[in-house]
mmCIF file of C-alpha atoms in Angstrom:
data_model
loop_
_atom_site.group_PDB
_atom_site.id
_atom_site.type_symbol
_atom_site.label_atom_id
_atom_site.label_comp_id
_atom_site.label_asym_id
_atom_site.label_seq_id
_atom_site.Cartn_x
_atom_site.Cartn_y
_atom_site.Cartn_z
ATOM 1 C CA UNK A 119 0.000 0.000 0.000
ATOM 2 C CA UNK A 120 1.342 3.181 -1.160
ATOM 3 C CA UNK A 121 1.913 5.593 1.926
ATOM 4 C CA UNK A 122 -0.482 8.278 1.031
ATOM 5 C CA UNK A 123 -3.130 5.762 1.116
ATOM 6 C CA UNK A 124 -1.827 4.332 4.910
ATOM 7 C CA UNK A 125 -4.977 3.979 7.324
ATOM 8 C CA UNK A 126 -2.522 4.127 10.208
ATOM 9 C CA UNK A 127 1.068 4.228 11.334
ATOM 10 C CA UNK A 128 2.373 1.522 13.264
ATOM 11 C CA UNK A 129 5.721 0.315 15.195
ATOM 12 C CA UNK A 130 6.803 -3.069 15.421
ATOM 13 C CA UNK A 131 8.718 -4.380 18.420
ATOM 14 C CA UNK A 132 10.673 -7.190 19.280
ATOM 15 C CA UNK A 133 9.773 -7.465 15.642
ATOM 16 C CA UNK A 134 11.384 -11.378 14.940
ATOM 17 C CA UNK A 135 11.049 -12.049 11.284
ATOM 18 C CA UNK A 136 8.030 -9.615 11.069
ATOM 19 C CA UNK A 137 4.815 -11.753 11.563
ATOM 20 C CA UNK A 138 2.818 -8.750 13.464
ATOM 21 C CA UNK A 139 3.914 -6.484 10.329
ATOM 22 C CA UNK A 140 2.301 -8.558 8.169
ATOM 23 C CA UNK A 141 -1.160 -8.843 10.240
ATOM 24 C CA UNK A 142 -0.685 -4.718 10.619
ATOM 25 C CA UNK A 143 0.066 -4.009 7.026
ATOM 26 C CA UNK A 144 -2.648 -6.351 5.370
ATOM 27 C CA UNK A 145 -5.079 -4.124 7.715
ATOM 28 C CA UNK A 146 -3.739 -0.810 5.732
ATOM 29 C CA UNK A 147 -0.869 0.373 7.898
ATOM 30 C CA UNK A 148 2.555 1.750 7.538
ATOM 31 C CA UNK A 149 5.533 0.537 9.232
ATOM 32 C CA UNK A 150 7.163 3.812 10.211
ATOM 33 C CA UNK A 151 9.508 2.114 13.112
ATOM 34 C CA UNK A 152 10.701 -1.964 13.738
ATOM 35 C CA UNK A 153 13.611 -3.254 16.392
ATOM 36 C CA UNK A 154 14.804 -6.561 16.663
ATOM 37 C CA UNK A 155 18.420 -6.861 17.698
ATOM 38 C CA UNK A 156 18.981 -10.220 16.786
ATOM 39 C CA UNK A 157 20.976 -10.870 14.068
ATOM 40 C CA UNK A 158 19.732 -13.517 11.902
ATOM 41 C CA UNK A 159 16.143 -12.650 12.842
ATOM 42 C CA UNK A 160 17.282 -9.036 11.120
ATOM 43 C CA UNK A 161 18.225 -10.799 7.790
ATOM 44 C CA UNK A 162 15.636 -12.786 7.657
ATOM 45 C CA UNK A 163 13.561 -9.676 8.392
ATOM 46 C CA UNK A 164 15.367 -7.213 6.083
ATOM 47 C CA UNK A 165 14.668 -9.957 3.368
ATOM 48 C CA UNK A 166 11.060 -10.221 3.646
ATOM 49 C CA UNK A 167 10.221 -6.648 4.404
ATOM 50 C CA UNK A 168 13.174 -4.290 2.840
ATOM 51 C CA UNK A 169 13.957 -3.079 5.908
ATOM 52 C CA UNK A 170 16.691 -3.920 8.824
ATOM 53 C CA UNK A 171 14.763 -3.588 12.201
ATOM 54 C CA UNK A 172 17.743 -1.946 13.856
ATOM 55 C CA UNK A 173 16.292 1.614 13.703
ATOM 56 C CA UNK A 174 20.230 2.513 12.579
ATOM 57 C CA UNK A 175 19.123 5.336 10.977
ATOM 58 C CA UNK A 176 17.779 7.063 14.176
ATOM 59 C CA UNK A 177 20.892 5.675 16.356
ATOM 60 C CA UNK A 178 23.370 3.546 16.519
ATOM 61 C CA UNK A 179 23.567 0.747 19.464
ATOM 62 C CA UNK A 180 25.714 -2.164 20.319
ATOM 63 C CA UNK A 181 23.866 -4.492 19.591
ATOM 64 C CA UNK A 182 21.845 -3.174 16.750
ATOM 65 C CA UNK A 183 18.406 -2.862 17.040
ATOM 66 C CA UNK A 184 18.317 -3.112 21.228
ATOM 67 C CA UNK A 185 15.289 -1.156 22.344
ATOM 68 C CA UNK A 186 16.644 -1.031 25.634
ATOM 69 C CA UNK A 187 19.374 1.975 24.171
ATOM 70 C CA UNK A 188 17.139 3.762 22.231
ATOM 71 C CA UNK A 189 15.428 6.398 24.319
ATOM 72 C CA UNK A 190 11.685 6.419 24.006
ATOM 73 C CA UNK A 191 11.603 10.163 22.631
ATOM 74 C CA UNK A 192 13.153 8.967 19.348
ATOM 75 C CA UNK A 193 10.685 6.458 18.506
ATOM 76 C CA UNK A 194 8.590 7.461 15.698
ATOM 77 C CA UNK A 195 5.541 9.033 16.071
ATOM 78 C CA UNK A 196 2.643 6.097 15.658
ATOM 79 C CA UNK A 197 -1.025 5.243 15.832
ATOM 80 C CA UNK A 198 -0.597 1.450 16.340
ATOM 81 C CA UNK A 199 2.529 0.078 19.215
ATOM 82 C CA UNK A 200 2.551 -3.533 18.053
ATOM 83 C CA UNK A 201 5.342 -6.221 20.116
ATOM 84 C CA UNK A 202 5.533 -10.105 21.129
ATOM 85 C CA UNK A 203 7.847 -8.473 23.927
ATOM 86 C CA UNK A 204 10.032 -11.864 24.892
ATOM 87 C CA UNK A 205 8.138 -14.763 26.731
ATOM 88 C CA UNK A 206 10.766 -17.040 27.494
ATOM 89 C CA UNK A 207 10.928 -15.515 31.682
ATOM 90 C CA UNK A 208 6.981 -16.433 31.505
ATOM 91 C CA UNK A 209 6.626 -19.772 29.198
ATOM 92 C CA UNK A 210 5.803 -22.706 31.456
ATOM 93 C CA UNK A 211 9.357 -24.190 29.561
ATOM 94 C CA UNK A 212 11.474 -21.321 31.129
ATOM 95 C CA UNK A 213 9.966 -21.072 33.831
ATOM 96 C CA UNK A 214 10.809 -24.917 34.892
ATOM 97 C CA UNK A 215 14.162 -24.461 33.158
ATOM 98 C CA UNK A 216 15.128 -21.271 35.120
ATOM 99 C CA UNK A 217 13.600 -22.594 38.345
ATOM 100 C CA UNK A 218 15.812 -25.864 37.919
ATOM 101 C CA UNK A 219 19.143 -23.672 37.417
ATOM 102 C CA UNK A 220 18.372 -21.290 40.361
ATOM 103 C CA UNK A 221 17.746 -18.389 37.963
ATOM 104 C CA UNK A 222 15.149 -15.099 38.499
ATOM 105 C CA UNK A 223 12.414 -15.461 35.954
ATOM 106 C CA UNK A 224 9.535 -13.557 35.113
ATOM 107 C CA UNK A 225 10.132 -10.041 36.295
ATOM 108 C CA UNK A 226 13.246 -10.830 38.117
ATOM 109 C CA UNK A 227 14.658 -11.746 34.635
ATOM 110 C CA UNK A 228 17.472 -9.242 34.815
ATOM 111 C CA UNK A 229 17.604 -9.540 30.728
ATOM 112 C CA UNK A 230 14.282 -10.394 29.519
ATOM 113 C CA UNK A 231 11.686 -10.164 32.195
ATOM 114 C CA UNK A 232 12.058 -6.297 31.938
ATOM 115 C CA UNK A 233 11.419 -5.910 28.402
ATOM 116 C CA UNK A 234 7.355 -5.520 29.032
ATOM 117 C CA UNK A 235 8.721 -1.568 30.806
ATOM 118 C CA UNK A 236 10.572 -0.824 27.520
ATOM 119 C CA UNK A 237 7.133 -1.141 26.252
ATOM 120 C CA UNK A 238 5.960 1.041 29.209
ATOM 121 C CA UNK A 239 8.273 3.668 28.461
ATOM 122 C CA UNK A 240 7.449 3.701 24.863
ATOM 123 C CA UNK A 241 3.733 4.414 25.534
ATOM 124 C CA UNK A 242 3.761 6.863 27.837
ATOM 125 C CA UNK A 243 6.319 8.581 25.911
ATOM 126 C CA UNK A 244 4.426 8.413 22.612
ATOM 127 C CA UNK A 245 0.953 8.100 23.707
ATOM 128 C CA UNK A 246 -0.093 5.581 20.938
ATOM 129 C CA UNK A 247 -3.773 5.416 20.343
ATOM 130 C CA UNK A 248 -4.226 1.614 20.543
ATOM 131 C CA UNK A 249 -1.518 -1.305 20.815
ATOM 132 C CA UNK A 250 -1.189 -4.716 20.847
ATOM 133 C CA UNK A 251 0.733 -7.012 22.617
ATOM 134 C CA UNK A 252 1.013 -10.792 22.544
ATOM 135 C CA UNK A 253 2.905 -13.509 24.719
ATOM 136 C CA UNK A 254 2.854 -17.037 25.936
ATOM 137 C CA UNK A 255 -0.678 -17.903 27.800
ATOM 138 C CA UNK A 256 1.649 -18.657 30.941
ATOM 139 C CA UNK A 257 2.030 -14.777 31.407
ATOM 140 C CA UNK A 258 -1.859 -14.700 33.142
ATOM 141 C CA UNK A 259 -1.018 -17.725 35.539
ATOM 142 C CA UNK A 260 2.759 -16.641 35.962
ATOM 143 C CA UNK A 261 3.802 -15.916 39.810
ATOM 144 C CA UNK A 262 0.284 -16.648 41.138
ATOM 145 C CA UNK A 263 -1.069 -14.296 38.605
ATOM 146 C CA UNK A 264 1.051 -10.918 40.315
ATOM 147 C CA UNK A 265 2.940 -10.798 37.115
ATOM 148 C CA UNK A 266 -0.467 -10.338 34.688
ATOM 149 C CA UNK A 267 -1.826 -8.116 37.471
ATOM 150 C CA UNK A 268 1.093 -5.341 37.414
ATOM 151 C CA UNK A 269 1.052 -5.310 33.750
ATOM 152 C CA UNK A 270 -2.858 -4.763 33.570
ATOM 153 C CA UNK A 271 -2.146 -1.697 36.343
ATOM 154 C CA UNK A 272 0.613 -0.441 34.589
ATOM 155 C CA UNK A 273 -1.485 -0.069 31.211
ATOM 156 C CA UNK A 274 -4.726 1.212 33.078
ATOM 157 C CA UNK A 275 -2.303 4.347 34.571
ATOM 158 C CA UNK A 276 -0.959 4.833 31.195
ATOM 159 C CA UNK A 277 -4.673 6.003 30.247
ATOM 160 C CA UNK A 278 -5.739 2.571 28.635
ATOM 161 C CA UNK A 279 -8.971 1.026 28.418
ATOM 162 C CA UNK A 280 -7.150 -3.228 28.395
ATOM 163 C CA UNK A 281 -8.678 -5.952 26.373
ATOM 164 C CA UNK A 282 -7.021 -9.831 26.803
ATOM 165 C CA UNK A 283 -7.795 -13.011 25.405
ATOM 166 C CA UNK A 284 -6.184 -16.436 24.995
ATOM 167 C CA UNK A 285 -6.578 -17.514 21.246
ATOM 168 C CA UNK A 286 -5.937 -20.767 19.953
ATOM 169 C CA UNK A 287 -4.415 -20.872 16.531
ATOM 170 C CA UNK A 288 -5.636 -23.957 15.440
ATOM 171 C CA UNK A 289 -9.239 -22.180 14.691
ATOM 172 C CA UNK A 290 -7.084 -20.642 11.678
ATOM 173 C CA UNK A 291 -3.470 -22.740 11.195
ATOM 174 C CA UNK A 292 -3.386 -26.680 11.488
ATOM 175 C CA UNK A 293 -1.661 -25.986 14.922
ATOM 176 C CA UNK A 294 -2.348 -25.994 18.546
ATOM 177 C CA UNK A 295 -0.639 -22.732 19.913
ATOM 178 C CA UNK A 296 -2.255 -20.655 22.470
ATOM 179 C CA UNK A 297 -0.868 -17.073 23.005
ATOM 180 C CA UNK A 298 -2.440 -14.061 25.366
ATOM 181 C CA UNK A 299 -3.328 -11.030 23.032
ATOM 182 C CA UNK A 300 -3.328 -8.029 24.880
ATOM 183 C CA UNK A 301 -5.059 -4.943 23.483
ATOM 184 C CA UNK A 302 -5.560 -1.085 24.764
ATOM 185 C CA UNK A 303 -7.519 1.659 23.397
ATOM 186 C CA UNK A 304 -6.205 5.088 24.664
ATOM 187 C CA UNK A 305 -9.348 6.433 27.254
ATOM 188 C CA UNK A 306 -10.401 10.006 26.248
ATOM 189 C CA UNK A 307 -9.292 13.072 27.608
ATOM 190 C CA UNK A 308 -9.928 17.223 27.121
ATOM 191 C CA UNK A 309 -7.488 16.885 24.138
ATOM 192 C CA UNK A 310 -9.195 13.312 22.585
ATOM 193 C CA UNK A 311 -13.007 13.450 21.351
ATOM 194 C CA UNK A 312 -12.883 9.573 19.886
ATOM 195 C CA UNK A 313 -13.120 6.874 22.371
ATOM 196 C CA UNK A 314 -13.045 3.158 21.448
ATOM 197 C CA UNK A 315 -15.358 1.452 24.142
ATOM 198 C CA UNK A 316 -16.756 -0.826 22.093
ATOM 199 C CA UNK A 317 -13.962 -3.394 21.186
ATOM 200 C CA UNK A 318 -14.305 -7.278 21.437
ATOM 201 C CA UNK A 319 -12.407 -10.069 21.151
ATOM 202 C CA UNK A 320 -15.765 -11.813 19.971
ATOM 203 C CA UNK A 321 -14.998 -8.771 16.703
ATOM 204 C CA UNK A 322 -12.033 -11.141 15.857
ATOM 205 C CA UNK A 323 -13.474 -12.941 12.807
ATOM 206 C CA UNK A 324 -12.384 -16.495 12.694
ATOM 207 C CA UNK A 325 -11.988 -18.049 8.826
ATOM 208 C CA UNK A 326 -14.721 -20.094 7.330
ATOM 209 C CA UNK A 327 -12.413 -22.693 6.449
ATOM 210 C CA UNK A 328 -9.004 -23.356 7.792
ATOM 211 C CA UNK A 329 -6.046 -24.509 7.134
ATOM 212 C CA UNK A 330 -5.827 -28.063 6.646
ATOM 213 C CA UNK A 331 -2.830 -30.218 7.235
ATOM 214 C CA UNK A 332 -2.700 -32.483 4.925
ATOM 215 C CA UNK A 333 -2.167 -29.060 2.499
ATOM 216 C CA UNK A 334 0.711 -27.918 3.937
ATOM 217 C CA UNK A 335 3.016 -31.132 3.545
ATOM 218 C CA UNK A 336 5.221 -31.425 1.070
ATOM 219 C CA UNK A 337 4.879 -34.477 -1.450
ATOM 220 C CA UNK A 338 8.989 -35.040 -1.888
ATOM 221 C CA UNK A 339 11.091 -34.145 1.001
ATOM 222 C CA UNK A 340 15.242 -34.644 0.971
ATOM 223 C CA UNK A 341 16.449 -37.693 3.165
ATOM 224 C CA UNK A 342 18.075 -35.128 5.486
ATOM 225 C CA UNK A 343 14.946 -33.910 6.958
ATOM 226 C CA UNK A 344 14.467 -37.774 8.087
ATOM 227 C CA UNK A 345 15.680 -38.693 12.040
ATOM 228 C CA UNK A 346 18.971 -39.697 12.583
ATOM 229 C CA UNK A 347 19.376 -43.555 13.939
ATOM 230 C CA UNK A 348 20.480 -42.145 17.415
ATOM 231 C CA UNK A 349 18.112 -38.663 17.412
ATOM 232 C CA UNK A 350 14.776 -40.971 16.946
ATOM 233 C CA UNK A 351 16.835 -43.846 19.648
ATOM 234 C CA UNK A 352 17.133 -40.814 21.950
ATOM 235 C CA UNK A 353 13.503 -39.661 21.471
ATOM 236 C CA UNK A 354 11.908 -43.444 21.909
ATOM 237 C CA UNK A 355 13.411 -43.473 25.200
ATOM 238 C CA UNK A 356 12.670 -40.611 27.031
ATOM 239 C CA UNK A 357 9.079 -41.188 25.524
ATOM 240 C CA UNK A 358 9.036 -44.916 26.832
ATOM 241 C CA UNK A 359 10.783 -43.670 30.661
ATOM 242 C CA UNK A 360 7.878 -41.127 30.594
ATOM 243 C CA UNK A 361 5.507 -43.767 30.153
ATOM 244 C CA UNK A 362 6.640 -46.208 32.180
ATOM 245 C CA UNK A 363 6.112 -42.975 35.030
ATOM 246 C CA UNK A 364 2.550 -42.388 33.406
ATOM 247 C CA UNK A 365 3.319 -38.850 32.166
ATOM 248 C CA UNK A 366 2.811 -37.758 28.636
ATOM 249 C CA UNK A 367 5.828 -36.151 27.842
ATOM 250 C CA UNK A 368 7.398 -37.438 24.325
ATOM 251 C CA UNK A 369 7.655 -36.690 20.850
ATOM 252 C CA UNK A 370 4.369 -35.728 18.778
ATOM 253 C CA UNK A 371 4.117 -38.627 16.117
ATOM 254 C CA UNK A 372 1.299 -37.395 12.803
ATOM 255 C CA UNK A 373 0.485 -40.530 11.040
ATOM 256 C CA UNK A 374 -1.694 -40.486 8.143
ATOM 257 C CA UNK A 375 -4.129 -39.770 7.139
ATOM 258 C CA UNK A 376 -3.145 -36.336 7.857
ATOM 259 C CA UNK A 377 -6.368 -34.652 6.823
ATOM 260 C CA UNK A 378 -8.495 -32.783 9.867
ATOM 261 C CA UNK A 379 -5.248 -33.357 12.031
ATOM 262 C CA UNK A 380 -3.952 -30.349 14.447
ATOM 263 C CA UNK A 381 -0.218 -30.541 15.237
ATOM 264 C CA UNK A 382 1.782 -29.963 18.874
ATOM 265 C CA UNK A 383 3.035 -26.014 19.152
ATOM 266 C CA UNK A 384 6.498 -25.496 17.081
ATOM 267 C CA UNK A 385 8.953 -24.323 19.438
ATOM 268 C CA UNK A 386 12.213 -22.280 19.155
ATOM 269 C CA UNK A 387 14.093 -25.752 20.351
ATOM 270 C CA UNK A 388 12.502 -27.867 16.856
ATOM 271 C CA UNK A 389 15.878 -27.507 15.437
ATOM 272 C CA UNK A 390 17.598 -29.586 17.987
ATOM 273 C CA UNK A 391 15.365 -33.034 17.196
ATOM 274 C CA UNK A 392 11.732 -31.886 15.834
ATOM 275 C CA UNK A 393 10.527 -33.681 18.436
ATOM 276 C CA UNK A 394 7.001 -31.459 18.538
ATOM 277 C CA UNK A 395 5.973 -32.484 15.539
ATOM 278 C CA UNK A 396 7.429 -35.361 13.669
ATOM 279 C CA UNK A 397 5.976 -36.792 10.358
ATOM 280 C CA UNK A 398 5.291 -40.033 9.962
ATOM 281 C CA UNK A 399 7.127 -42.284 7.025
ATOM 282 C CA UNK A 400 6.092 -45.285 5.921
ATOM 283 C CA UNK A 401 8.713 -48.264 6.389
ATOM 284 C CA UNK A 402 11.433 -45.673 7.659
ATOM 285 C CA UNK A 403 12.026 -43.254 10.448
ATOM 286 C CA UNK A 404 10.227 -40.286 10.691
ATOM 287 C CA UNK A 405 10.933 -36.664 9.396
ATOM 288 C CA UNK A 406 10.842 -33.383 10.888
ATOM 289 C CA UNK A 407 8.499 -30.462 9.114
ATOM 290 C CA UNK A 408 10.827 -28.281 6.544
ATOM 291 C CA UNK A 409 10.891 -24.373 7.021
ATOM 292 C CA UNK A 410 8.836 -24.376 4.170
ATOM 293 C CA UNK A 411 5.870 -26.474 6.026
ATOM 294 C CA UNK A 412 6.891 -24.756 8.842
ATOM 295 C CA UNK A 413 5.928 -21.229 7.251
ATOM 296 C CA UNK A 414 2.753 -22.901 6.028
ATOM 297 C CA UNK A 415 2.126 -23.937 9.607
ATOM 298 C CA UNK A 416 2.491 -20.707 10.991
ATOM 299 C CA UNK A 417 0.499 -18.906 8.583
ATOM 300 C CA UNK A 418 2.992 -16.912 6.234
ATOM 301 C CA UNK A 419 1.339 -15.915 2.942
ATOM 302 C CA UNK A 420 2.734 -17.430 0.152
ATOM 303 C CA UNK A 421 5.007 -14.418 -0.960
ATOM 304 C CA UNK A 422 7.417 -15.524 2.266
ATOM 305 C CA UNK A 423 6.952 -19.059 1.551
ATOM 306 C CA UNK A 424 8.957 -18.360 -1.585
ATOM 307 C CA UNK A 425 11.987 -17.917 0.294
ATOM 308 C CA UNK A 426 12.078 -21.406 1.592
ATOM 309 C CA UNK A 427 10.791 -23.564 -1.350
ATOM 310 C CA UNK A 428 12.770 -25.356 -3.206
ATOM 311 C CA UNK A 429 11.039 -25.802 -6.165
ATOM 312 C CA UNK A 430 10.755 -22.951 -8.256
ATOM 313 C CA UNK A 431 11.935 -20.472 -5.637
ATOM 314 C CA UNK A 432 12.195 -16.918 -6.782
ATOM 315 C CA UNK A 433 14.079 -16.447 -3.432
ATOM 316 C CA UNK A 434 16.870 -17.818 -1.780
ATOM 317 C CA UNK A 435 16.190 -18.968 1.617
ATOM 318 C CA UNK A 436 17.817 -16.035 4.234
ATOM 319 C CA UNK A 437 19.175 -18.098 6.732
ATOM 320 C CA UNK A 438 20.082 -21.744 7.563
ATOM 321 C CA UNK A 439 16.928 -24.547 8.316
ATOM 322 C CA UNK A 440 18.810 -24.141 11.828
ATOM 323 C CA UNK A 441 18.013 -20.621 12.212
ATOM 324 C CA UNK A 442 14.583 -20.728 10.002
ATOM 325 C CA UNK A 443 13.429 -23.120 12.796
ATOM 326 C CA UNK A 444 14.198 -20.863 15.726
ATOM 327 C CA UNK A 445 12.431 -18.213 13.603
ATOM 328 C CA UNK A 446 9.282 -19.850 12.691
ATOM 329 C CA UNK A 447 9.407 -21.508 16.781
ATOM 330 C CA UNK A 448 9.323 -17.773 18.195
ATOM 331 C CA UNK A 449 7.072 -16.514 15.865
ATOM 332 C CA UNK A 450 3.357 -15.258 15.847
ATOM 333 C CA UNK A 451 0.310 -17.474 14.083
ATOM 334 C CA UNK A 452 0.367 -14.624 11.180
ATOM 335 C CA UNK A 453 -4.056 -14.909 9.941
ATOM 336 C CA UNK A 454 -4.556 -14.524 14.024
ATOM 337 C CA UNK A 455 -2.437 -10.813 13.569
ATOM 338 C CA UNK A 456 -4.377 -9.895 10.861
ATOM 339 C CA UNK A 457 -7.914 -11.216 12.162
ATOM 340 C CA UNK A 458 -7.120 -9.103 15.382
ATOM 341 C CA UNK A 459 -5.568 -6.010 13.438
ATOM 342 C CA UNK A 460 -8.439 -5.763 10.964
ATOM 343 C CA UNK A 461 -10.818 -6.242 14.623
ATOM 344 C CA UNK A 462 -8.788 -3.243 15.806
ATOM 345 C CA UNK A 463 -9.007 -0.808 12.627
ATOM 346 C CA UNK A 464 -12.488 -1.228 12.521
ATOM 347 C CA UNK A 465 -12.851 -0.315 16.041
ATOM 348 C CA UNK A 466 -10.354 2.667 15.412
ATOM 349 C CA UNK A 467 -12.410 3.453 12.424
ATOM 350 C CA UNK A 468 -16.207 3.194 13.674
ATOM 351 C CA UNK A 469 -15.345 5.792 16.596
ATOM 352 C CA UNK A 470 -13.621 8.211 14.005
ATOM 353 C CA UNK A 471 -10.129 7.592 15.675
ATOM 354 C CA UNK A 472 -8.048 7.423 12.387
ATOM 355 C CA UNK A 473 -8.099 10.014 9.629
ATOM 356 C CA UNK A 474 -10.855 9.602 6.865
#
């Protein structure tokens, strides 16, 4: 969309390889500011979008593109503060991990946990009209529910009327992956005649069809996508110990057919053995997803998916399966973003909140 015809500006934090932008932009908005600092996530980004999310051309930072150096004031101007600020100090996973090691989590992260008042900073300093947020669904439940309950306060003295919601991405993407969507609506004051008050999750339009399974696999995959004699050995085991202790834990096995089938969540650790979702093969060990189903899974249109097929591609993949995986682990279900963006803009929109 040309700029003169943007709806909206909007910011993208913690941006990753840019699922949120897509959501935003696909609801008419403009991309006016994006930080991500790390470094393959920024080619992979840069790639997709044009753009390197390391805001060098308002300031310079070691590393590039850490929000924590930039000082709120130079942020761009926006209507729209969009960020998956990190969930690893909330996700049940780190959590356990972290607890295990002796380590702070949550707030007491001293690296991650305070990410959330970066955020903070930002709004108060730029006074968005609406924003979005979205993180693991461990963030409500996390420390006894304190942790949920200081960011709802924080927002609400910002001047934010707070929506939340758990979604489940398998109503749109052939995957179970629940995530907390948090979204505020700037209240009214002297200076402010709109006021959203009449935003709903239940606005959020779910597809009439979605994504089936069986549509994302590939027909002919290379051999080196297929377990390793010692990997699948490795992954039998702790499955059958698990078992034996009658706990679930172990890999997630899809046998065919695959049609109507919803897969385990796709993690930032699938690189290491796939062990979320593994494919079923006929007569031989079983096979990890490629980055290519692994963009289908998540939602990517097929523009992105270009980038990582190997058939025809018109683009050369950005970064290694390795790092794809990590990507497409920490990303965002992208047809949730733009179901909830489009929710938003229409809300923004109804109450005369964005220019005509």
């Amino acid at each position: 969309m040309a700029p003169n015809m943007s709806k909206f500006k909007f910011i993208d934090l913690f941006a990753g390889i840019g699922g949120i932008r897509i959501g935003f932009e696909e609801a008419g908005g403009t991309c006016v500011f994006s930080s991500e600092y790390d470094r393959y996530s920024q080619k992979t980004y840069e790639a997709l979008h044009g753009d390197r999310p390391d805001f060098s051309g308002i300031r310079l930072t070691d590393p590039a593109g850490d929000i924590t150096l930039l000082p709120p004031e130079e942020v761009p101007d926006h209507d729209i503060l969009t960020g998956g600020f990190p969930c690893q100090p909330f996700s049940l996973a780190g959590v356990s991990k972290k607890q295990s090691m002796g380590r702070p989590h949550g707030f007491d992260d001293p690296t991650q946990g305070t990410l959330f008042f970066n955020v903070k900073s930002i709004i108060e300093a730029k006074q968005p009209k609406a924003f979005l947020l979205e993180n693991v669904k461990n963030l409500c439940s996390h420390d006894k529910g304190k942790t949920f309950q200081v960011i709802q306060q924080t927002l609400d003295a910002l001047g934010y009327r707070m929506h939340y919601k758990v979604l489940d991405a398998r109503a749109w993407v052939p995957q179970h992956r629940e995530r907390i969507f948090i979204v505020g609506f700037r209240r009214p004051d002297k200076k402010q005649g709109w006021d959203v008050n009449d935003f709903s999750f239940d606005d959020v339009k779910l597809p009439e069809q979605p994504v089936d399974l069986e549509s994302i696999l590939e027909k002919r995959v290379p051999e080196k996508y297929t377990l390793g004699p010692g990997t699948w050995d490795t992954l039998e085991r702790h499955k059958a110990r698990h078992e034996a202790k009658g706990q679930g834990f172990g890999y997630g096995l899809i046998e065919r057919p695959f049609k109507g089938k919803t897969t385990r969540t796709i993690s930032a650790r699938y690189h290491k053995d796939g062990a979320e979702v593994l494919i079923h093969q006929p007569g031989k060990r079983p096979r990890r997803l490629t980055p290519l189903e692994c963009s289908r899974l998540m939602g990517f249109p097929k523009w992105v998916q270009k980038f990582y097929s190997r058939n025809g591609a018109t683009k050369d993949q950005p970064v290694s399966d390795t790092q794809a995986y990590r990507q497409f682990g920490n990303s965002v279900a992208v047809p949730v973003i733009i179901s909830i963006a489009a929710a938003m803009t229409d809300a923004l929109e109804r109450n005369n909140a964005l220019p005509e």
